[in-house]
mmCIF file of C-alpha atoms and ligand atoms in Angstrom:
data_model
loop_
_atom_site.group_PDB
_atom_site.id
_atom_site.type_symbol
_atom_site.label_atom_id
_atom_site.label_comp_id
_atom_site.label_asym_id
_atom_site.label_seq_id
_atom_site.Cartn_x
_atom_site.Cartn_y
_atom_site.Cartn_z
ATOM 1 C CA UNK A 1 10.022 -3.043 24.288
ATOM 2 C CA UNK A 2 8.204 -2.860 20.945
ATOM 3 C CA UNK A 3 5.142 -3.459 20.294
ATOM 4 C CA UNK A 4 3.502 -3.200 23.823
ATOM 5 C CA UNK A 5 -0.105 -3.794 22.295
ATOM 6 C CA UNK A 6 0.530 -7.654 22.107
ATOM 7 C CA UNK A 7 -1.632 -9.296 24.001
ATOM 8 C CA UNK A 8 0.061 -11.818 27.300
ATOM 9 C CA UNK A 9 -1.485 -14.908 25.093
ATOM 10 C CA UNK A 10 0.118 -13.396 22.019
ATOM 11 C CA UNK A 11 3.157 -13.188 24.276
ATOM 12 C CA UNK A 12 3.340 -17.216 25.369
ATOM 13 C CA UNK A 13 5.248 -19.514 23.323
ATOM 14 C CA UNK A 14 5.192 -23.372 24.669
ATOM 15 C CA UNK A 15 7.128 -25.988 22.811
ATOM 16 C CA UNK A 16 5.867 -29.203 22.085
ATOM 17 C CA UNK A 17 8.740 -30.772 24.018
ATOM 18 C CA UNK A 18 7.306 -34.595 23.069
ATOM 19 C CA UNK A 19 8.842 -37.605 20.394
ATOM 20 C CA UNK A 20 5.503 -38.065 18.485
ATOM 21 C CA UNK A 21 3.487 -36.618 16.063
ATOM 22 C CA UNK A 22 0.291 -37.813 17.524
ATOM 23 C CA UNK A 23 1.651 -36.559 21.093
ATOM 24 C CA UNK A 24 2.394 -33.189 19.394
ATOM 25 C CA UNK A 25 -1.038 -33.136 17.779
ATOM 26 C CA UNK A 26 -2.913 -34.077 21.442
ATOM 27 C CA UNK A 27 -1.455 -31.102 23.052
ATOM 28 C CA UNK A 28 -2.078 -28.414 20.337
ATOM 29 C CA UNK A 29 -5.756 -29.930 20.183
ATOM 30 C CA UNK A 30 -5.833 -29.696 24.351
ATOM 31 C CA UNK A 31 -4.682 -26.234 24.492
ATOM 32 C CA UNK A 32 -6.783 -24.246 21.498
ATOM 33 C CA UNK A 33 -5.929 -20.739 23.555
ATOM 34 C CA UNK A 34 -2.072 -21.191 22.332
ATOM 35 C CA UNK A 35 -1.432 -19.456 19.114
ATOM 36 C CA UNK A 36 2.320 -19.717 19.101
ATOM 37 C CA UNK A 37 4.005 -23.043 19.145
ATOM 38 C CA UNK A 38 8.192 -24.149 19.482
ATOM 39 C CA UNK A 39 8.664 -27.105 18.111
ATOM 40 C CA UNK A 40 12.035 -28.279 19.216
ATOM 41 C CA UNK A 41 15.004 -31.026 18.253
ATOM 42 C CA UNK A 42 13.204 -34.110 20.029
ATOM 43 C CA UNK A 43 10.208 -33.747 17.711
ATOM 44 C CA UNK A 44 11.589 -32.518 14.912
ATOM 45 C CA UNK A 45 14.044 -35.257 14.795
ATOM 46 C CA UNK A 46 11.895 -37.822 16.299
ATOM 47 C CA UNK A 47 9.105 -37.179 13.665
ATOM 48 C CA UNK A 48 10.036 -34.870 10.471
ATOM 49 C CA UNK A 49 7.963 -31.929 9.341
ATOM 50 C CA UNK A 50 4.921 -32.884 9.451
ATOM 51 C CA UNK A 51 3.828 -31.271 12.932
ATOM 52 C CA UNK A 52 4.804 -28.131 10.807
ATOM 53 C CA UNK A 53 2.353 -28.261 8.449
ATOM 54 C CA UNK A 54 -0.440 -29.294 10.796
ATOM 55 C CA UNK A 55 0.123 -26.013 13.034
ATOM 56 C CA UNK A 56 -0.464 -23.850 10.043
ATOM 57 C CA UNK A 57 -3.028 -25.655 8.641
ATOM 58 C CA UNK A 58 -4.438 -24.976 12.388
ATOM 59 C CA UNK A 59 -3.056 -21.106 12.118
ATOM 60 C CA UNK A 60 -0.390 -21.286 14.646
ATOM 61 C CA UNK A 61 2.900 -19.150 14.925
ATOM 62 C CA UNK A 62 5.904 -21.520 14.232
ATOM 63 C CA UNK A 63 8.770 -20.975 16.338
ATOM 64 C CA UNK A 64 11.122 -24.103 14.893
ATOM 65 C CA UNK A 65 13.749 -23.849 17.483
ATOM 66 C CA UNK A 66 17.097 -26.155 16.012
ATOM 67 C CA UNK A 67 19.528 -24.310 16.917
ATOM 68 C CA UNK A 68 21.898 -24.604 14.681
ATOM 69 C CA UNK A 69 25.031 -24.638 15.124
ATOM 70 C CA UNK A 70 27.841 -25.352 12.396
ATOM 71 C CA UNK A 71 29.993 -24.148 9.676
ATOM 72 C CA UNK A 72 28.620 -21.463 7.792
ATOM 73 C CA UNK A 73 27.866 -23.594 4.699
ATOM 74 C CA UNK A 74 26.014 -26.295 6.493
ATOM 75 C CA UNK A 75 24.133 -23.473 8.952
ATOM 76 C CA UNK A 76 23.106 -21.823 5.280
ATOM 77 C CA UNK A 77 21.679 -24.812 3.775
ATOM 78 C CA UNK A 78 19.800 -25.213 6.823
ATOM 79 C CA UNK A 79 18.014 -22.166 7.483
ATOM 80 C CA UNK A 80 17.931 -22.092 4.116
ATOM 81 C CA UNK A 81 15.522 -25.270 3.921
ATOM 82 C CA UNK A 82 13.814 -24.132 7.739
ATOM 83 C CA UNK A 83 12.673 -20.924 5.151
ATOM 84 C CA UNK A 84 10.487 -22.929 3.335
ATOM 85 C CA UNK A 85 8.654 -24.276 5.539
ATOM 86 C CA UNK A 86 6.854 -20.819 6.691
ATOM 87 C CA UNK A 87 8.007 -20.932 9.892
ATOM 88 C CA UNK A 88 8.166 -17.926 12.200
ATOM 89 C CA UNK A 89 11.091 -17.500 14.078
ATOM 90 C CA UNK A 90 14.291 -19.994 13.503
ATOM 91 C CA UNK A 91 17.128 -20.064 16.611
ATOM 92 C CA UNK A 92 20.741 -20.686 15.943
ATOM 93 C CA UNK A 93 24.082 -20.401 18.464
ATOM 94 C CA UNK A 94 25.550 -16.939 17.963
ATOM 95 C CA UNK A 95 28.702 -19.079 19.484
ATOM 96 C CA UNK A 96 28.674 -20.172 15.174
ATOM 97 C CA UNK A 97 30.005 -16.989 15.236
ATOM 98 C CA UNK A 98 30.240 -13.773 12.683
ATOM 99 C CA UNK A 99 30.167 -15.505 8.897
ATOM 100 C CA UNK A 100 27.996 -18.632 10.088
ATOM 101 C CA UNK A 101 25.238 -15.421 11.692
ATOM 102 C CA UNK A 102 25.817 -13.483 8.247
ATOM 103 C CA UNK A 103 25.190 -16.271 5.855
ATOM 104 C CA UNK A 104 21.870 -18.033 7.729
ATOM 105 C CA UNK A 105 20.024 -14.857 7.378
ATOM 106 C CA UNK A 106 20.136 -14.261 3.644
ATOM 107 C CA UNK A 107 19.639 -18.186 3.579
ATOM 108 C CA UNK A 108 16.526 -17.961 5.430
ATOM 109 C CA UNK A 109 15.419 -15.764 3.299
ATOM 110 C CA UNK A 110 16.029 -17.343 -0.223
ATOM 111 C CA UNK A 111 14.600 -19.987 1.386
ATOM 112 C CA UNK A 112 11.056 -18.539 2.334
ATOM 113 C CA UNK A 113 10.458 -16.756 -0.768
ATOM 114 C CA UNK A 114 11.580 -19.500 -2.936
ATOM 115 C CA UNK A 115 8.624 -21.436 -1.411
ATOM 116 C CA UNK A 116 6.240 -18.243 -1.511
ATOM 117 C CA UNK A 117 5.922 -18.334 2.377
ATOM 118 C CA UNK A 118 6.691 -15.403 5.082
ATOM 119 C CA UNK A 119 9.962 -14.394 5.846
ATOM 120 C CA UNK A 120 10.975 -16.177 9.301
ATOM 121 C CA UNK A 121 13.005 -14.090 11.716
ATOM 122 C CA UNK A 122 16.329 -15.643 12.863
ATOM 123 C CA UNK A 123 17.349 -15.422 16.682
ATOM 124 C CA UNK A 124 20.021 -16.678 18.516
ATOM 125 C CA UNK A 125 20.954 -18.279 21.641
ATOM 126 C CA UNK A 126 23.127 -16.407 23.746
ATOM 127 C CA UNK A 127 23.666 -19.050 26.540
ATOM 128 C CA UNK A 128 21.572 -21.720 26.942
ATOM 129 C CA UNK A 129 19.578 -20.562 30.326
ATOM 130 C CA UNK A 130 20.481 -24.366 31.499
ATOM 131 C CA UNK A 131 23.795 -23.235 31.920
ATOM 132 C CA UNK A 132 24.832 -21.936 35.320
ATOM 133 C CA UNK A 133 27.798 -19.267 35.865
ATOM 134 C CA UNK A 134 29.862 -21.745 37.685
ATOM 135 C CA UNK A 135 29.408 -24.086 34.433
ATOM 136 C CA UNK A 136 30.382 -21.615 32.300
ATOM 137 C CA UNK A 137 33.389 -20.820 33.884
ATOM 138 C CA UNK A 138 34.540 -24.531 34.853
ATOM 139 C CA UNK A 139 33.140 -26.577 32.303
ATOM 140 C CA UNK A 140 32.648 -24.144 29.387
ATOM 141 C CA UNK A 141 36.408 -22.268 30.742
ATOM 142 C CA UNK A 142 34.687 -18.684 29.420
ATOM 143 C CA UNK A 143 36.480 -15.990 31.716
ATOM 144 C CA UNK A 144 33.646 -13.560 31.199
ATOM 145 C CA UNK A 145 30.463 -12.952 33.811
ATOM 146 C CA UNK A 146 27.267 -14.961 32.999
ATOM 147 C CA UNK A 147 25.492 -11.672 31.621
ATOM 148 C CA UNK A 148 29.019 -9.859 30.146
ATOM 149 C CA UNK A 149 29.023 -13.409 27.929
ATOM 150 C CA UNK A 150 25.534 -13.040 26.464
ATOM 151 C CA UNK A 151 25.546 -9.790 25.638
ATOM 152 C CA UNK A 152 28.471 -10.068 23.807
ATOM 153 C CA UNK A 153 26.724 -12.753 22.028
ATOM 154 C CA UNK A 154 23.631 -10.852 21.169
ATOM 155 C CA UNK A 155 25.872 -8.243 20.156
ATOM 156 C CA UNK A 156 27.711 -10.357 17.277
ATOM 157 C CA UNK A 157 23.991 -11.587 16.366
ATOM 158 C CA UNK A 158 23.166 -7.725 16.009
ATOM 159 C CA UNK A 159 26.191 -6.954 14.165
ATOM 160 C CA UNK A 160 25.577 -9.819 11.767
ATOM 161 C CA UNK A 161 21.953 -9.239 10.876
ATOM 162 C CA UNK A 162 19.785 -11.311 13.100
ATOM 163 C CA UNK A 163 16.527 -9.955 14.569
ATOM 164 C CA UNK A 164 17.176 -10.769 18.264
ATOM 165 C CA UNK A 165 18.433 -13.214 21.015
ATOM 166 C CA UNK A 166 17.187 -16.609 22.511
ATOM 167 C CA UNK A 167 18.272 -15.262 26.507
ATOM 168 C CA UNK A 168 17.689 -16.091 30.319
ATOM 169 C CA UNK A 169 15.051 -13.368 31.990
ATOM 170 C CA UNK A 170 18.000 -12.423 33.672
ATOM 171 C CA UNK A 171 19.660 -11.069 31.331
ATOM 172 C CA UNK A 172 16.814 -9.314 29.711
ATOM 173 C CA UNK A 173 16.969 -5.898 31.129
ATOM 174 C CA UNK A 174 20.642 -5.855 29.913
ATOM 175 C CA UNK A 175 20.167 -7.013 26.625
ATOM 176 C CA UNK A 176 17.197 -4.277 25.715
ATOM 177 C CA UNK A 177 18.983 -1.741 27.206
ATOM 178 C CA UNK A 178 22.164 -2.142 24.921
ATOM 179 C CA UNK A 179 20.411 -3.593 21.737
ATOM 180 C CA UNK A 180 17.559 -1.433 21.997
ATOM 181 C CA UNK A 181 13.990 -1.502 21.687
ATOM 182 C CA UNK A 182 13.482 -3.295 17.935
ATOM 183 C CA UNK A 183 15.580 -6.344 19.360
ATOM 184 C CA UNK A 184 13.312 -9.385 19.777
ATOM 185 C CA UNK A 185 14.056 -11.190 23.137
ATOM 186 C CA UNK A 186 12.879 -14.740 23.539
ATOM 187 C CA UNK A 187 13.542 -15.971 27.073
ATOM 188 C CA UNK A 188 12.777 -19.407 28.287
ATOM 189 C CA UNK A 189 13.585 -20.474 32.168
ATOM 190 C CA UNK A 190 10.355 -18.580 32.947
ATOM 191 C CA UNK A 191 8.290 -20.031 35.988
ATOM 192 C CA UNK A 192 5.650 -18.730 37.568
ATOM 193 C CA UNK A 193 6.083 -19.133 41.947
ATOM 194 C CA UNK A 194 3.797 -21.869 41.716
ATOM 195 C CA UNK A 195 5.859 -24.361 38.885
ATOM 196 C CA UNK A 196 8.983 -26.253 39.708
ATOM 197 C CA UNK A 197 12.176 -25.138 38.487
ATOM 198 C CA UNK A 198 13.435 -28.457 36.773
ATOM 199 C CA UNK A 199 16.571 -28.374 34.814
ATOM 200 C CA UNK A 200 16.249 -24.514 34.021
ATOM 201 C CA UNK A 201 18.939 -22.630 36.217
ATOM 202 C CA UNK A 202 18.407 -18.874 35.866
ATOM 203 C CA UNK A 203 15.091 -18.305 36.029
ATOM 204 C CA UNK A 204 12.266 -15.768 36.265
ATOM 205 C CA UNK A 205 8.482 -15.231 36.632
ATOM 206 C CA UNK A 206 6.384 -14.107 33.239
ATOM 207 C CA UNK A 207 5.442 -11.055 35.063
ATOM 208 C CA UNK A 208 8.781 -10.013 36.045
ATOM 209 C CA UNK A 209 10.666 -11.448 32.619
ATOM 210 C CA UNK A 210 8.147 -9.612 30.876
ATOM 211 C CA UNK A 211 9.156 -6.436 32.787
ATOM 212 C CA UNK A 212 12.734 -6.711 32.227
ATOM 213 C CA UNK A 213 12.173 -6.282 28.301
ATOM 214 C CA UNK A 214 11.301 -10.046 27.220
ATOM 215 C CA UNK A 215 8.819 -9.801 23.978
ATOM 216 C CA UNK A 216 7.979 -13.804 24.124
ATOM 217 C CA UNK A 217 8.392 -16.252 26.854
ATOM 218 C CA UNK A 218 8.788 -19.767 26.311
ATOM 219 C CA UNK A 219 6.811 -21.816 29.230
ATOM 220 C CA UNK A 220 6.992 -25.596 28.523
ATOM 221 C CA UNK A 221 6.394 -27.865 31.653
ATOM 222 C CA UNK A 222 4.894 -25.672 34.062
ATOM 223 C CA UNK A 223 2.080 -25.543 31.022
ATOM 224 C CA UNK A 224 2.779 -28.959 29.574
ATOM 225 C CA UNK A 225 2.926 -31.429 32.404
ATOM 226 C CA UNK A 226 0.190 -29.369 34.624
ATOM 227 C CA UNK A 227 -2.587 -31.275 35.401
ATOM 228 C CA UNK A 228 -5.071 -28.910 33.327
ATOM 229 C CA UNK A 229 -2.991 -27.414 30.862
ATOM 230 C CA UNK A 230 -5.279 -25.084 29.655
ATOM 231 C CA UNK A 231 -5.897 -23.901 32.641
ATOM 232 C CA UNK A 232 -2.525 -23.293 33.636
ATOM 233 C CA UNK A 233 -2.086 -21.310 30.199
ATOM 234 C CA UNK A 234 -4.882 -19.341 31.306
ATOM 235 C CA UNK A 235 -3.275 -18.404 34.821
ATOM 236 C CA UNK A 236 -0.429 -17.259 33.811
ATOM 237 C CA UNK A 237 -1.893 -14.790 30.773
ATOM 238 C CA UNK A 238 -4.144 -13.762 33.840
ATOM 239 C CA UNK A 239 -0.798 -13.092 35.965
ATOM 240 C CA UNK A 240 0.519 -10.855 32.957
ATOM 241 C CA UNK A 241 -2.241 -8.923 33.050
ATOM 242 C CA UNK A 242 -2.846 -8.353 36.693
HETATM 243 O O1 C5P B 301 9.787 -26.836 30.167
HETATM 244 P P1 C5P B 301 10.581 -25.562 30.033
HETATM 245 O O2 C5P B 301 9.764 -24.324 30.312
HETATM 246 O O3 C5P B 301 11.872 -25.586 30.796
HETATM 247 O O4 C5P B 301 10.943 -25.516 28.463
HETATM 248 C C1 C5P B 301 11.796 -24.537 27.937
HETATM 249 C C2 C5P B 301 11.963 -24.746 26.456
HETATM 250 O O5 C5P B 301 12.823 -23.737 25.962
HETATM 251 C C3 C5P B 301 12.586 -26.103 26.077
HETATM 252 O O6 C5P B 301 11.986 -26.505 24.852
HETATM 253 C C4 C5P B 301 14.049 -25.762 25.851
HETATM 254 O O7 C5P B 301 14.645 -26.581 24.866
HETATM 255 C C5 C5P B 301 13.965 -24.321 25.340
HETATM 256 N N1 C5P B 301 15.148 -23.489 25.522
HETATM 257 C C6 C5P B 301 15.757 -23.300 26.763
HETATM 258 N N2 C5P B 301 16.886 -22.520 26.878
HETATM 259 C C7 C5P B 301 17.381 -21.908 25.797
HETATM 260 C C8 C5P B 301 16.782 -22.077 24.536
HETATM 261 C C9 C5P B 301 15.648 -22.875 24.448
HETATM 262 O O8 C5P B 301 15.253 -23.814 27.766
HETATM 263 N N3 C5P B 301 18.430 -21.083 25.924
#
């Protein structure tokens, strides 16, 4: 896994899964231990850009999580105008497939230095970790295995240029042992034993996700909806370091 040296807070990403700006603000304010934020298509939608600026003013890691998914044109212009903004990391669907993956990383990148900000780094989903392997096979009609499917997905993001993959725990240990150790792995459905589940299908504890070659875990509602949020935050960077 590279870079081993971050530290488990370092390692936490929690979206700000709510419609409001002032929601959005509460819970950064509520939660001063979290350094890296996701702010995610209700919010973003619900309440413009914003949020964005307030999180660097506040010097937050951005992790503006759209995912895009379109023609390659309207993915470009996109990622092009998500580079501006400074962000951090930007998720598409490697399902876009080859050109639409080729053209949103030179986009991103005209974008950000256009604007004079930091490059962002452009991951994609694999499968959404919502998405069971019985769904994929009867709803979605993909004759592959759960894991076969998203690593042929990360492996079309690799080909194309991306810096790494938006994937279920599970799939993890697979992913860093074919893409290899500079491939950034981003896996929400994490949940420590003592969080519910929820809507997340295939999921894992930080300790063990973290184990299996994840470099950031997203952790929303375990965090989020706990009745002391901080302090939830703070048990499970305790459980990565135990
Ligand atoms: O509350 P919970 O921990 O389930 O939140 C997970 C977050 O990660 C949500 O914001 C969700 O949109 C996002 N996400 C996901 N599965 C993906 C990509 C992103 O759950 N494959």
């Amino acid at each position: 896994m590279p870079n081993r040296s971050v530290t488990p807070q370092e390692r936490l990403i929690v979206p700000l899964d709510v419609a409001s700006f002032r929601e959005a603000r509460t819970l950064v304010d509520k939660i001063p231990q979290v350094t890296f934020w996701k702010v995610g298509l209700e919010l973003f939608v619900s309440s413009g850009p914003d949020i964005l600026s307030y999180l660097k003013d506040n010097d937050k890691r951005i992790f503006l999580d759209l995912k895009f998914h379109d023609i390659p044109n309207t993915m470009a212009g996109a990622c092009r105008a998500a580079g501006r903004y400074g962000v951090d990391l930007i998720t598409v669907h490697a399902t876009a497939g080859a050109d639409a993956l080729q053209a949103v990383c030179e986009a991103a990148q005209e974008g950000a230095v256009a604007a004079s900000q930091t490059l962002p780094q452009l991951i994609a989903v694999t499968v959404l970790t919502s998405i069971s392997p019985r769904s994929l096979a009867l709803d979605l009609k993909i004759p592959l295995e759960l894991s076969d499917y998203a690593l042929q997905m990360a492996l079309l993001s690799q080909q194309a240029g991306l810096a790494g993959s938006v994937c279920s725990p599970q799939e993890a240990e697979l992913l860093r042992r074919c893409c290899g150790n500079d491939w950034l792995l981003v896996c929400p459905g994490v949940r420590p034993t003592w969080a519910q589940k929820g809507d997340q299908q295939r999921t894992m504890t930080p300790k063990h996700a973290i184990a299996a070659g994840a470099d950031y875990l997203v952790i929303g509602r375990p965090i989020t909806q706990a009745q002391d949020p901080a302090e939830a935050f703070r048990r499970i960077c305790d459980e990565l370091i135990e």
